[in-house]
Short mmCIF file of C-alpha atoms in Angstrom, two decimals:
data_model
loop_
_atom_site.label_atom_id
_atom_site.label_comp_id
_atom_site.label_asym_id
_atom_site.label_seq_id
_atom_site.Cartn_x
_atom_site.Cartn_y
_atom_site.Cartn_z
CA MET A 1 0.00 0.00 0.00
CA SER A 2 1.42 3.39 -0.97
CA TYR A 3 -0.22 6.80 -1.01
CA LYS A 4 2.70 8.44 -2.77
CA GLU A 5 1.92 10.31 -5.98
CA ALA A 6 4.62 10.28 -8.64
CA SER A 7 4.90 14.07 -8.64
CA GLU A 8 5.50 14.40 -4.89
CA ASP A 9 8.87 14.56 -3.16
CA GLU A 10 8.18 14.17 0.53
CA GLN A 11 10.82 14.98 3.12
CA THR A 12 11.37 12.84 6.17
CA ASP A 13 11.68 13.72 9.83
CA SER A 14 15.15 13.62 11.34
CA GLU A 15 14.05 10.75 13.57
CA ASP A 16 13.09 8.77 10.48
CA LEU A 17 16.41 9.11 8.65
CA VAL A 18 17.99 6.30 10.65
CA GLU A 19 16.24 3.14 11.83
CA LEU A 20 18.04 0.55 13.98
CA GLU A 21 18.01 -3.16 13.36
CA GLY A 22 18.50 -5.75 16.12
CA ASN A 23 22.27 -5.35 15.91
CA GLU A 24 21.83 -1.55 16.17
CA GLU A 25 23.58 -0.94 12.86
CA SER A 26 22.15 1.74 10.59
CA ARG A 27 19.96 0.41 7.81
CA GLN A 28 21.01 1.47 4.31
CA MET A 29 18.39 3.38 2.31
CA THR A 30 17.30 1.47 -0.78
CA PRO A 31 15.58 2.89 -3.88
CA GLU A 32 12.26 1.40 -2.74
CA ASP A 33 12.41 3.51 0.45
CA ASP A 34 11.84 6.67 -1.58
CA ASN A 35 8.26 5.57 -2.23
CA THR A 36 7.42 4.51 1.31
CA GLU A 37 5.20 6.53 3.61
CA THR A 38 6.07 7.98 7.01
CA ILE A 39 4.04 7.43 10.17
CA GLU A 40 3.11 10.79 11.69
CA ARG A 41 1.37 9.33 14.73
CA ILE A 42 -0.82 6.45 15.92
CA VAL A 43 -4.36 7.55 16.76
CA GLY A 44 -6.11 4.28 17.60
CA LYS A 45 -5.89 0.56 18.33
CA ARG A 46 -8.24 -2.37 17.75
CA ILE A 47 -8.50 -6.13 17.41
CA GLY A 48 -9.24 -6.51 13.71
CA LYS A 49 -9.70 -9.16 11.08
CA LYS A 50 -6.32 -10.48 9.96
CA GLY A 51 -5.19 -8.98 6.67
CA VAL A 52 -7.83 -6.22 6.59
CA THR A 53 -5.42 -3.29 6.32
CA GLY A 54 -4.45 -0.52 3.92
CA ASN A 55 -6.62 1.38 1.44
CA GLU A 56 -9.80 -0.59 2.08
CA THR A 57 -9.91 0.67 5.68
CA THR A 58 -9.99 4.43 4.91
CA VAL A 59 -13.11 6.33 5.92
CA TYR A 60 -14.32 6.95 2.38
CA ALA A 61 -13.63 3.34 1.27
CA VAL A 62 -15.66 1.98 4.18
CA GLU A 63 -18.53 4.38 3.41
CA GLU A 64 -18.56 3.37 -0.26
CA LYS A 65 -17.96 -0.37 -0.08
CA GLY A 66 -18.80 -1.24 3.52
CA ASP A 67 -16.59 -2.23 6.43
CA PRO A 68 -14.45 -5.29 5.56
CA ASN A 69 -13.58 -5.74 9.24
CA VAL A 70 -16.43 -8.16 10.00
CA ILE A 71 -15.30 -10.52 12.74
CA LEU A 72 -17.04 -13.88 13.12
CA SER A 73 -16.34 -16.56 15.73
CA SER A 74 -14.09 -18.41 13.29
CA THR A 75 -12.30 -15.28 12.03
CA GLU A 76 -8.57 -15.04 12.63
CA THR A 77 -7.74 -11.71 14.29
CA GLU A 78 -4.72 -9.50 14.93
CA VAL A 79 -3.85 -6.26 16.73
CA GLN A 80 -4.17 -3.29 14.36
CA PHE A 81 -3.28 0.38 14.71
CA LEU A 82 -4.92 3.42 13.11
CA ILE A 83 -2.10 5.29 11.37
CA LYS A 84 -2.04 9.02 10.56
CA TRP A 85 0.34 9.31 7.60
CA LYS A 86 2.63 12.29 7.25
CA GLY A 87 1.50 14.71 4.54
CA TRP A 88 -2.00 13.19 4.32
CA SER A 89 -5.26 14.26 5.93
CA HIS A 90 -7.13 12.16 8.48
CA ILE A 91 -9.57 10.78 5.89
CA HIS A 92 -6.61 8.79 4.53
CA ASN A 93 -5.85 7.16 7.90
CA THR A 94 -5.60 3.39 7.57
CA TRP A 95 -5.63 0.44 9.94
CA GLU A 96 -2.31 -1.39 9.82
CA SER A 97 -0.75 -4.30 11.66
CA GLU A 98 2.93 -4.50 12.61
CA GLU A 99 3.33 -7.05 9.84
CA SER A 100 1.75 -4.82 7.16
CA LEU A 101 3.87 -1.83 8.22
CA GLN A 102 7.06 -3.86 8.03
CA ARG A 103 6.02 -5.31 4.70
CA GLN A 104 5.64 -1.88 3.13
CA LYS A 105 8.81 -0.65 4.92
CA ALA A 106 7.01 2.31 6.49
CA LYS A 107 9.20 4.92 8.13
CA GLY A 108 8.77 6.05 11.74
CA LEU A 109 8.22 2.62 13.30
CA LYS A 110 9.77 3.96 16.51
CA LYS A 111 6.51 5.86 17.07
CA LEU A 112 4.62 2.56 16.99
CA GLU A 113 6.99 1.10 19.59
CA ASN A 114 6.46 4.13 21.83
CA PHE A 115 2.67 3.85 21.42
CA ILE A 116 2.70 0.15 22.38
CA LYS A 117 4.90 0.91 25.38
CA ARG A 118 2.61 3.73 26.52
CA GLU A 119 -0.47 1.51 26.17
CA GLY A 120 1.21 -1.09 28.35
CA GLU A 121 1.97 1.50 31.02
CA ILE A 122 -1.66 2.65 31.02
CA ASP A 123 -2.91 -0.93 31.39
CA ALA A 124 -0.53 -1.46 34.31
CA TRP A 125 -1.70 1.78 35.93
CA LYS A 126 -5.35 0.69 35.64
CA GLU A 127 -4.65 -2.68 37.23
CA ARG A 128 -2.35 -1.59 40.07
CA THR A 129 -2.73 2.01 41.24
CA ALA A 130 -5.77 3.66 39.64
CA ASN A 131 -9.04 3.89 41.55
CA PRO A 132 -12.44 3.70 39.80
CA GLU A 133 -12.83 7.50 39.72
CA ASP A 134 -9.45 7.92 37.99
CA ILE A 135 -10.32 5.29 35.42
CA ASP A 136 -13.73 6.89 34.76
CA TYR A 137 -12.05 10.27 34.24
CA TYR A 138 -9.48 8.74 31.90
CA GLU A 139 -12.20 6.96 29.89
CA CYS A 140 -14.20 10.21 29.58
CA GLN A 141 -11.12 12.07 28.33
CA LEU A 142 -10.42 9.28 25.86
CA GLU A 143 -13.98 9.42 24.55
CA LEU A 144 -13.78 13.20 24.11
CA HIS A 145 -10.52 12.74 22.22
CA GLN A 146 -12.14 10.17 19.93
CA GLU A 147 -14.99 12.59 19.18
CA LEU A 148 -12.42 15.27 18.33
CA LEU A 149 -10.63 12.85 16.00
CA LYS A 150 -13.90 12.18 14.16
CA SER A 151 -14.33 15.91 13.46
CA TYR A 152 -10.97 15.88 11.63
CA ASN A 153 -12.68 13.94 8.83
CA PHE A 154 -14.93 16.85 7.80
CA ILE A 155 -14.02 19.80 5.59
CA GLU A 156 -14.61 23.19 7.21
CA ARG A 157 -13.92 25.23 4.08
CA ILE A 158 -12.08 24.99 0.77
CA ILE A 159 -9.53 27.76 0.36
CA ALA A 160 -7.91 27.16 -3.05
CA GLN A 161 -7.88 25.02 -6.16
CA GLN A 162 -5.23 24.04 -8.68
CA GLU A 163 -5.15 22.20 -11.99
CA LYS A 164 -2.88 19.19 -12.32
CA PRO A 165 -0.94 18.35 -15.52
CA ASP A 166 -3.57 15.75 -16.49
CA GLY A 167 -6.32 18.40 -16.35
CA SER A 168 -7.93 17.25 -13.12
CA ILE A 169 -8.55 19.60 -10.18
CA ASP A 170 -7.24 19.49 -6.62
CA PHE A 171 -8.80 21.49 -3.76
CA LEU A 172 -6.91 22.83 -0.75
CA CYS A 173 -9.10 21.83 2.21
CA LYS A 174 -9.11 23.27 5.72
CA TRP A 175 -10.35 20.59 8.13
CA GLU A 176 -12.64 21.02 11.14
CA SER A 177 -10.93 21.51 14.52
CA LEU A 178 -7.52 21.67 12.81
CA PRO A 179 -5.43 24.76 12.00
CA TYR A 180 -4.76 26.05 8.50
CA GLY A 181 -1.27 24.57 8.80
CA ASP A 182 -2.85 21.09 8.50
CA ALA A 183 -4.73 21.95 5.29
CA THR A 184 -4.18 19.40 2.49
CA TRP A 185 -4.68 19.17 -1.27
CA GLU A 186 -7.40 16.65 -2.08
CA ASP A 187 -8.59 15.20 -5.38
CA SER A 188 -11.76 16.88 -6.65
CA LYS A 189 -13.49 13.53 -7.29
CA LEU A 190 -13.15 12.58 -3.63
CA VAL A 191 -14.28 16.03 -2.43
CA LYS A 192 -17.30 16.10 -4.75
CA ARG A 193 -18.40 12.73 -3.45
CA LYS A 194 -19.00 14.06 0.08
CA TRP A 195 -18.64 17.86 0.17
CA GLN A 196 -20.23 19.33 -2.94
CA THR A 197 -21.76 22.12 -0.81
CA LYS A 198 -18.25 23.17 0.32
CA ILE A 199 -17.17 23.38 -3.32
CA ASP A 200 -20.23 25.52 -4.13
CA GLU A 201 -19.45 27.82 -1.18
CA PHE A 202 -15.83 28.17 -2.34
CA LEU A 203 -16.80 28.97 -5.94
CA SER A 204 -19.37 31.47 -4.65
CA ARG A 205 -16.72 33.26 -2.57
CA GLU A 206 -14.32 33.31 -5.52
CA ALA A 207 -16.98 34.84 -7.82
CA SER A 208 -18.40 37.25 -5.22
CA LYS A 209 -18.51 40.97 -5.96
CA ALA A 210 -19.39 41.79 -2.34
CA THR A 211 -15.79 42.48 -1.36
CA PRO A 212 -14.22 45.43 0.50
CA SER A 213 -13.60 48.61 -1.45
CA SER A 214 -11.92 51.83 -0.35
CA HIS A 215 -14.27 53.68 -2.72
CA SER A 216 -17.39 52.96 -0.64
CA THR A 217 -19.28 56.26 -0.32
CA VAL A 218 -20.67 55.52 3.17
CA LEU A 219 -17.12 55.47 4.55
CA ARG A 220 -16.67 59.12 3.58
CA ARG A 221 -20.22 60.37 4.10
CA ARG A 222 -22.63 58.59 6.41
CA PRO A 223 -26.25 58.23 5.27
CA LYS A 224 -29.24 59.57 7.16
CA PHE A 225 -30.44 57.27 9.95
CA VAL A 226 -33.54 55.19 9.16
CA LYS A 227 -35.07 53.30 12.06
CA VAL A 228 -35.57 49.57 11.54
CA GLU A 229 -39.16 49.03 12.68
CA LYS A 230 -39.23 45.27 12.23
CA GLN A 231 -36.65 42.58 11.71
CA PRO A 232 -35.58 42.37 8.02
CA GLU A 233 -36.14 39.13 6.15
CA PHE A 234 -32.44 38.71 5.40
CA MET A 235 -31.63 38.93 9.13
CA GLY A 236 -32.77 35.42 9.97
CA LEU A 237 -36.55 35.63 9.56
CA ASP A 238 -36.37 33.48 6.44
CA ARG A 239 -34.46 30.91 8.51
CA GLY A 240 -36.72 30.98 11.57
CA LEU A 241 -34.53 33.30 13.64
CA GLU A 242 -36.06 36.12 15.65
CA LEU A 243 -34.47 39.04 17.50
CA ARG A 244 -35.89 40.10 20.87
CA ASP A 245 -37.33 43.61 21.23
CA TYR A 246 -34.35 44.90 23.19
CA GLN A 247 -31.97 43.39 20.59
CA MET A 248 -33.80 45.31 17.86
CA GLN A 249 -33.39 48.45 20.00
CA GLY A 250 -29.70 47.67 20.33
CA LEU A 251 -29.41 47.25 16.54
CA ASN A 252 -31.10 50.63 15.97
CA TRP A 253 -28.84 52.29 18.56
CA LEU A 254 -25.71 50.87 16.91
CA ASN A 255 -26.97 51.97 13.51
CA LEU A 256 -27.81 55.48 14.79
CA SER A 257 -24.37 55.83 16.37
CA TRP A 258 -22.71 54.74 13.13
CA CYS A 259 -24.75 57.27 11.12
CA LYS A 260 -23.70 60.01 13.57
CA GLU A 261 -20.06 58.88 13.29
CA ASN A 262 -19.97 58.04 16.99
CA SER A 263 -17.86 55.08 18.07
CA VAL A 264 -19.59 53.47 21.05
CA ILE A 265 -19.55 50.91 23.88
CA LEU A 266 -22.17 48.14 24.01
CA ALA A 267 -22.21 47.27 27.72
CA ASP A 268 -25.30 45.08 28.10
CA GLU A 269 -25.32 42.60 30.96
CA MET A 270 -24.02 39.13 30.15
CA GLY A 271 -26.67 36.94 28.51
CA LEU A 272 -28.51 39.64 26.54
CA GLY A 273 -26.92 38.71 23.19
CA LYS A 274 -24.23 41.31 22.61
CA THR A 275 -22.56 38.97 20.09
CA ILE A 276 -25.76 38.60 18.05
CA GLN A 277 -26.47 42.34 18.13
CA THR A 278 -22.94 43.08 16.89
CA ILE A 279 -23.13 40.52 14.06
CA CYS A 280 -26.59 41.75 13.01
CA PHE A 281 -25.27 45.33 12.94
CA LEU A 282 -22.41 44.33 10.60
CA TYR A 283 -24.80 42.27 8.45
CA TYR A 284 -27.19 45.23 8.27
CA LEU A 285 -24.37 47.45 6.93
CA PHE A 286 -23.41 44.63 4.55
CA LYS A 287 -26.91 44.26 3.14
CA THR A 288 -28.40 47.77 3.23
CA GLN A 289 -25.37 50.07 2.90
CA GLN A 290 -23.27 47.78 0.68
CA LEU A 291 -20.43 48.18 3.16
CA TYR A 292 -18.56 44.94 2.60
CA GLY A 293 -15.76 45.53 5.10
CA PRO A 294 -13.07 44.99 5.96
CA PHE A 295 -14.21 44.44 9.56
CA LEU A 296 -11.79 43.43 12.32
CA ILE A 297 -13.28 41.58 15.30
CA LEU A 298 -11.04 40.91 18.31
CA VAL A 299 -12.31 38.23 20.67
CA PRO A 300 -10.87 35.99 23.42
CA LEU A 301 -9.84 32.53 22.24
CA SER A 302 -12.40 31.02 24.65
CA THR A 303 -15.31 32.67 22.78
CA MET A 304 -13.92 32.23 19.25
CA THR A 305 -16.05 29.15 18.52
CA ALA A 306 -19.23 30.94 19.64
CA TRP A 307 -18.46 33.89 17.35
CA GLN A 308 -17.82 31.57 14.40
CA ARG A 309 -21.10 29.75 15.02
CA GLU A 310 -23.17 32.94 15.35
CA PHE A 311 -21.67 34.40 12.16
CA GLN A 312 -22.68 31.25 10.26
CA ILE A 313 -26.21 31.46 11.68
CA TRP A 314 -26.93 35.21 11.48
CA ALA A 315 -24.69 36.39 8.60
CA PRO A 316 -24.30 33.44 6.21
CA ASP A 317 -23.46 35.62 3.19
CA MET A 318 -20.43 37.25 4.81
CA ASN A 319 -17.01 35.77 4.17
CA VAL A 320 -15.55 35.55 7.68
CA VAL A 321 -11.96 34.32 8.05
CA THR A 322 -10.65 33.13 11.42
CA TYR A 323 -7.10 34.45 11.63
CA ILE A 324 -5.45 32.31 14.33
CA GLY A 325 -2.85 29.58 14.57
CA ASP A 326 0.92 29.30 14.32
CA VAL A 327 3.16 31.15 11.86
CA GLN A 328 2.60 28.56 9.11
CA SER A 329 -1.20 28.68 9.51
CA ARG A 330 -1.31 32.47 9.33
CA GLU A 331 0.95 32.44 6.28
CA ILE A 332 -1.45 30.04 4.50
CA ILE A 333 -4.38 32.34 5.36
CA ARG A 334 -2.53 35.34 3.91
CA GLN A 335 -1.61 33.35 0.82
CA TYR A 336 -4.99 31.84 -0.03
CA ASP A 337 -7.83 33.40 2.03
CA TRP A 338 -6.75 37.04 2.12
CA CYS A 339 -6.70 38.34 -1.45
CA PHE A 340 -7.77 37.25 -4.91
CA THR A 341 -4.78 35.85 -6.81
CA ASN A 342 -5.30 37.90 -9.97
CA THR A 343 -6.42 41.32 -8.69
CA LYS A 344 -4.88 41.32 -5.16
CA LYS A 345 -8.19 42.72 -3.87
CA MET A 346 -9.34 41.53 -0.46
CA LYS A 347 -11.72 38.59 -0.63
CA PHE A 348 -12.84 38.50 3.02
CA ASN A 349 -15.48 40.69 4.67
CA ALA A 350 -14.48 40.16 8.30
CA ILE A 351 -11.46 38.89 10.21
CA LEU A 352 -11.92 37.09 13.53
CA THR A 353 -8.76 36.99 15.61
CA THR A 354 -7.48 37.13 19.18
CA TYR A 355 -5.60 39.82 21.12
CA GLU A 356 -2.42 37.72 21.16
CA ILE A 357 -2.37 37.16 17.40
CA LEU A 358 -3.03 40.85 16.78
CA LEU A 359 0.00 41.81 18.87
CA LYS A 360 2.14 39.30 16.95
CA ASP A 361 1.00 40.57 13.53
CA LYS A 362 0.27 44.21 14.38
CA MET A 363 2.58 45.46 11.61
CA PHE A 364 0.70 43.46 8.98
CA LEU A 365 -2.83 44.06 10.31
CA GLY A 366 -2.07 47.71 11.04
CA CYS A 367 -1.44 48.45 7.34
CA ILE A 368 -5.14 47.94 6.50
CA ASN A 369 -7.81 50.65 6.61
CA TRP A 370 -10.55 48.91 8.60
CA ALA A 371 -14.18 49.89 8.04
CA ALA A 372 -14.96 48.88 11.63
CA LEU A 373 -13.09 47.55 14.64
CA MET A 374 -14.95 45.44 17.23
CA VAL A 375 -13.34 44.42 20.53
CA ASP A 376 -15.08 41.79 22.68
CA GLU A 377 -14.34 41.70 26.45
CA ALA A 378 -13.23 45.29 25.94
CA HIS A 379 -12.51 45.90 29.63
CA ARG A 380 -9.04 44.65 28.67
CA LEU A 381 -8.54 48.14 27.25
CA LYS A 382 -9.15 49.90 30.58
CA ASN A 383 -5.41 50.47 31.00
CA ASP A 384 -4.28 53.08 28.47
CA ASP A 385 -0.67 52.01 29.07
CA SER A 386 -1.13 48.36 27.99
CA LEU A 387 0.45 46.92 24.83
CA LEU A 388 -2.95 46.04 23.33
CA TYR A 389 -4.30 49.56 23.91
CA LYS A 390 -1.25 51.22 22.35
CA ALA A 391 -1.25 48.85 19.36
CA LEU A 392 -4.96 49.22 18.56
CA LYS A 393 -4.88 52.97 19.06
CA GLU A 394 -2.58 53.28 16.02
CA PHE A 395 -4.89 51.25 13.76
CA SER A 396 -6.71 53.10 10.99
CA THR A 397 -10.42 52.52 11.66
CA ASN A 398 -13.56 54.20 10.34
CA HIS A 399 -15.70 53.07 13.28
CA ARG A 400 -15.02 51.44 16.66
CA LEU A 401 -17.28 49.35 18.88
CA LEU A 402 -16.31 48.03 22.30
CA ILE A 403 -18.28 45.10 23.73
CA THR A 404 -18.20 44.37 27.45
CA GLY A 405 -20.59 43.00 30.03
CA THR A 406 -18.45 44.15 32.95
CA PRO A 407 -19.57 47.32 34.75
CA LEU A 408 -17.35 50.15 33.61
CA GLN A 409 -17.42 52.48 36.60
CA ASN A 410 -14.61 50.76 38.53
CA SER A 411 -12.62 53.97 38.39
CA LEU A 412 -12.88 57.22 36.50
CA LYS A 413 -9.47 56.68 34.86
CA GLU A 414 -10.54 53.30 33.42
CA LEU A 415 -13.75 54.82 32.08
CA TRP A 416 -11.81 57.64 30.44
CA ALA A 417 -9.38 55.12 28.84
CA LEU A 418 -12.27 53.36 27.09
CA LEU A 419 -13.89 56.62 26.01
CA HIS A 420 -10.58 58.02 24.77
CA PHE A 421 -10.04 54.84 22.73
CA ILE A 422 -13.34 55.13 20.86
CA MET A 423 -13.54 58.96 20.59
CA PRO A 424 -10.07 60.50 21.10
CA GLN A 425 -11.18 63.81 19.56
CA LYS A 426 -14.04 64.09 22.06
CA PHE A 427 -12.31 62.79 25.21
CA THR A 428 -8.84 64.19 24.66
CA THR A 429 -6.84 64.09 27.89
CA TRP A 430 -7.27 62.46 31.29
CA GLU A 431 -6.42 65.71 33.08
CA GLU A 432 -9.24 67.56 31.37
CA PHE A 433 -11.72 64.73 31.99
CA GLU A 434 -10.73 64.51 35.66
CA LYS A 435 -11.05 68.27 36.05
CA VAL A 436 -14.65 68.21 34.81
CA HIS A 437 -15.85 64.95 36.44
CA GLY A 438 -13.35 64.34 39.27
CA ASN A 439 -15.81 65.51 41.94
CA ALA A 440 -18.78 63.56 40.52
CA MET A 441 -18.96 61.46 43.69
CA GLU A 442 -19.77 64.53 45.79
CA LYS A 443 -21.93 66.42 43.30
CA GLY A 444 -23.66 63.41 41.73
CA TYR A 445 -23.24 61.62 38.41
CA THR A 446 -26.01 63.42 36.49
CA LYS A 447 -23.64 65.49 34.37
CA LEU A 448 -21.38 62.51 33.68
CA HIS A 449 -24.28 60.24 32.71
CA LYS A 450 -25.66 62.88 30.36
CA GLU A 451 -22.30 63.23 28.60
CA LEU A 452 -21.88 59.44 28.30
CA GLU A 453 -25.42 58.74 27.10
CA PRO A 454 -24.64 58.88 23.34
CA TYR A 455 -21.63 56.58 23.72
CA ILE A 456 -22.63 53.79 26.13
CA LEU A 457 -25.63 51.45 26.08
CA ARG A 458 -26.04 49.49 29.30
CA ARG A 459 -29.06 47.27 30.01
CA VAL A 460 -29.66 44.54 32.58
CA LYS A 461 -31.84 41.44 32.40
CA LYS A 462 -34.39 42.53 34.98
CA ASP A 463 -35.21 45.67 32.93
CA VAL A 464 -35.47 44.19 29.43
CA GLU A 465 -36.22 40.47 29.83
CA LYS A 466 -39.59 40.54 31.63
CA SER A 467 -40.21 36.83 30.99
CA LEU A 468 -37.50 35.82 33.47
CA PRO A 469 -38.76 34.79 36.92
CA ALA A 470 -37.78 36.94 39.87
CA LYS A 471 -34.43 36.08 41.41
CA VAL A 472 -34.83 34.29 44.72
CA GLU A 473 -31.97 33.98 47.20
CA GLN A 474 -32.12 31.52 50.06
CA ILE A 475 -29.56 31.55 52.85
CA LEU A 476 -29.11 28.25 54.67
CA ARG A 477 -27.24 28.74 57.93
CA VAL A 478 -25.27 25.72 59.12
CA GLU A 479 -23.24 25.12 62.25
CA MET A 480 -19.50 24.50 62.15
CA THR A 481 -18.35 21.03 63.14
CA SER A 482 -16.34 20.49 66.30
CA ILE A 483 -13.05 20.23 64.40
CA GLN A 484 -13.82 23.44 62.51
CA LYS A 485 -14.54 25.25 65.78
CA GLN A 486 -11.24 24.01 67.20
CA TYR A 487 -9.22 25.21 64.20
CA TYR A 488 -11.18 28.48 64.13
CA LYS A 489 -10.19 29.14 67.74
CA TRP A 490 -6.52 28.30 67.09
CA ILE A 491 -6.38 30.67 64.07
CA LEU A 492 -8.17 33.47 65.94
CA THR A 493 -5.86 33.22 68.96
CA LYS A 494 -2.77 32.71 66.73
CA ASN A 495 -1.94 29.41 68.41
CA PHE A 496 0.76 28.50 65.86
CA ASN A 497 2.09 25.56 67.90
CA ALA A 498 -1.24 23.78 67.70
CA LEU A 499 -1.74 24.70 64.03
CA LEU A 500 1.72 23.61 62.89
CA LYS A 501 1.75 20.49 65.12
CA GLY A 502 5.51 20.05 65.16
CA ARG A 503 6.03 21.08 61.52
CA LYS A 504 8.99 23.28 60.72
CA GLY A 505 8.21 26.33 58.68
CA SER A 506 7.19 29.96 58.57
CA THR A 507 4.02 31.33 60.15
CA SER A 508 3.75 34.02 57.47
CA THR A 509 0.83 32.16 55.88
CA PHE A 510 -1.26 33.15 58.89
CA LEU A 511 -0.63 36.89 58.49
CA ASN A 512 -4.05 37.39 56.91
CA ILE A 513 -6.26 36.03 59.68
CA VAL A 514 -9.53 36.80 57.86
CA ILE A 515 -8.55 34.70 54.84
CA GLU A 516 -7.49 31.78 57.04
CA LEU A 517 -10.78 31.95 58.97
CA LYS A 518 -12.67 31.91 55.69
CA LYS A 519 -10.77 28.80 54.62
CA CYS A 520 -11.58 27.15 57.93
CA CYS A 521 -15.29 27.90 57.51
CA ASN A 522 -15.19 26.22 54.11
CA HIS A 523 -13.35 23.22 55.47
CA ALA A 524 -11.11 22.71 58.48
CA MET A 525 -8.57 20.67 56.49
CA LEU A 526 -8.78 22.56 53.20
CA ILE A 527 -5.02 22.91 52.83
CA LYS A 528 -3.34 20.09 54.82
CA PRO A 529 -4.81 17.42 57.13
CA PRO A 530 -3.34 17.25 60.64
CA ASP A 531 -0.36 14.92 61.01
CA ASP A 532 -1.57 13.27 64.21
CA GLU A 533 -4.66 11.77 62.58
CA LYS A 534 -4.73 8.11 61.63
CA PRO A 535 -3.66 7.45 58.03
CA ILE A 536 -6.57 7.14 55.61
CA VAL A 537 -6.30 4.03 53.49
CA THR A 538 -9.52 3.66 51.50
CA GLN A 539 -11.41 6.03 49.25
CA GLU A 540 -14.48 5.62 51.45
CA ASP A 541 -12.53 6.78 54.52
CA VAL A 542 -11.29 9.83 52.61
CA LEU A 543 -14.86 10.76 51.69
CA LYS A 544 -16.06 10.33 55.27
CA SER A 545 -13.25 12.56 56.61
CA TRP A 546 -14.15 15.28 54.10
CA LEU A 547 -17.80 15.19 55.14
CA LYS A 548 -17.05 15.17 58.86
CA GLY A 549 -14.67 18.12 58.57
CA SER A 550 -17.15 20.37 56.78
CA GLY A 551 -20.09 22.25 58.21
CA LYS A 552 -21.73 22.57 54.79
#
């Protein structure tokens, strides 16, 4: 079995250049070795039907012809390993036995030895030292990993195509849950068999005229504001999506601010759909004002998946590129997903990236004139001396929107930093702002609120979401256990001899008595159990000691 195409010239890893025989002498490379494949890693193990290995075990071969690994009582079996081959995507993974790998002289067999060794260590750990809870946790993690591996077999988007010498077409495919650096060229016949919709989406993006242009008139002269009375058809109604009343108000407020050339802060409480309101605002500009970008959206890595999902749901016609990954991945994005090959015009409408990636590529991203800049979790900009603040401040942007659910009035200086970021010509210097509003605490915040009203929208659930039940808080008072009371007394009276119980060490950890008392109220032995207690041998005894030491 060989996946090598005649036109390819694959390099090998340094660890694969030399393989040791039993006598530990280096094996000479033969001409046949040039056509052998290299093991990248082993991703699975099974007891399979003897001889059922190679091409017939790939995902697409099994889907087309059925699974040949049908084991009957009389079937001869063998241990098989699921191999990820270097330079090939996960859909080309094959089940191989040690015998089949040696027969085809595959490179990287040391990885198989390491995998077998690690599996043996895990089996020994399960039998000797692991308790049932540890094994359950391990099994859950293994199952999650298997689900992740399955997602590698689906194309997320096609980013390029090329014609081969024989006239056939190859597509460059970016795979789900994998970075752009793992994108692979795949034969068009194979892609058409399963992912025709991805091909259609790619061809649609390549032929699209809805691409960013510096000649857009609304960038130079904003149109008159027109209130959106009801949700437009293109904004999800035709797909069964509906905006809440307060989200429609938020959309109108964002649109009004944009028409007035006011950069603003959307500070709704968490859970009111700030992400959806922001995406709908961009999609509204895309559809009604023919403003096709480029939009730059900065989000934390933890919310990146949610932003990608909401863009697909609420703005399906926008070409949104997720600009993350290592140096190689970002280079592939710039090469294939950034500009059209012939005209060098931008092909994307919006870029989704993180703060860290922006700081790494600030020179490249800072050269673009952005139609709008959106920053999620914008309270990260409350320090006007931070690297992110200074980098973004230099970006050329036509409009800025900060998104944060965290209350902004922690300090007047932090509030000014956010306002200065969005409207530097309005809120010029901190000294001037402090001079006007520095005594707001004594004289009241009326003047400050009136000045901020055009630039900040802050709503809470209890005011806008009337369907939510009233919040009920119940306080259950519980007594401390006897051991908690004893430790509480020792901490309060600073009885270090009793607390340390013969241990050598510093008493500096008890400097903050209030914190130590709080720990004791949570659990008497939260940090370390006392040395004079009997050793706990079983898991049941551990659980009982935890329960007895806690008043909750």
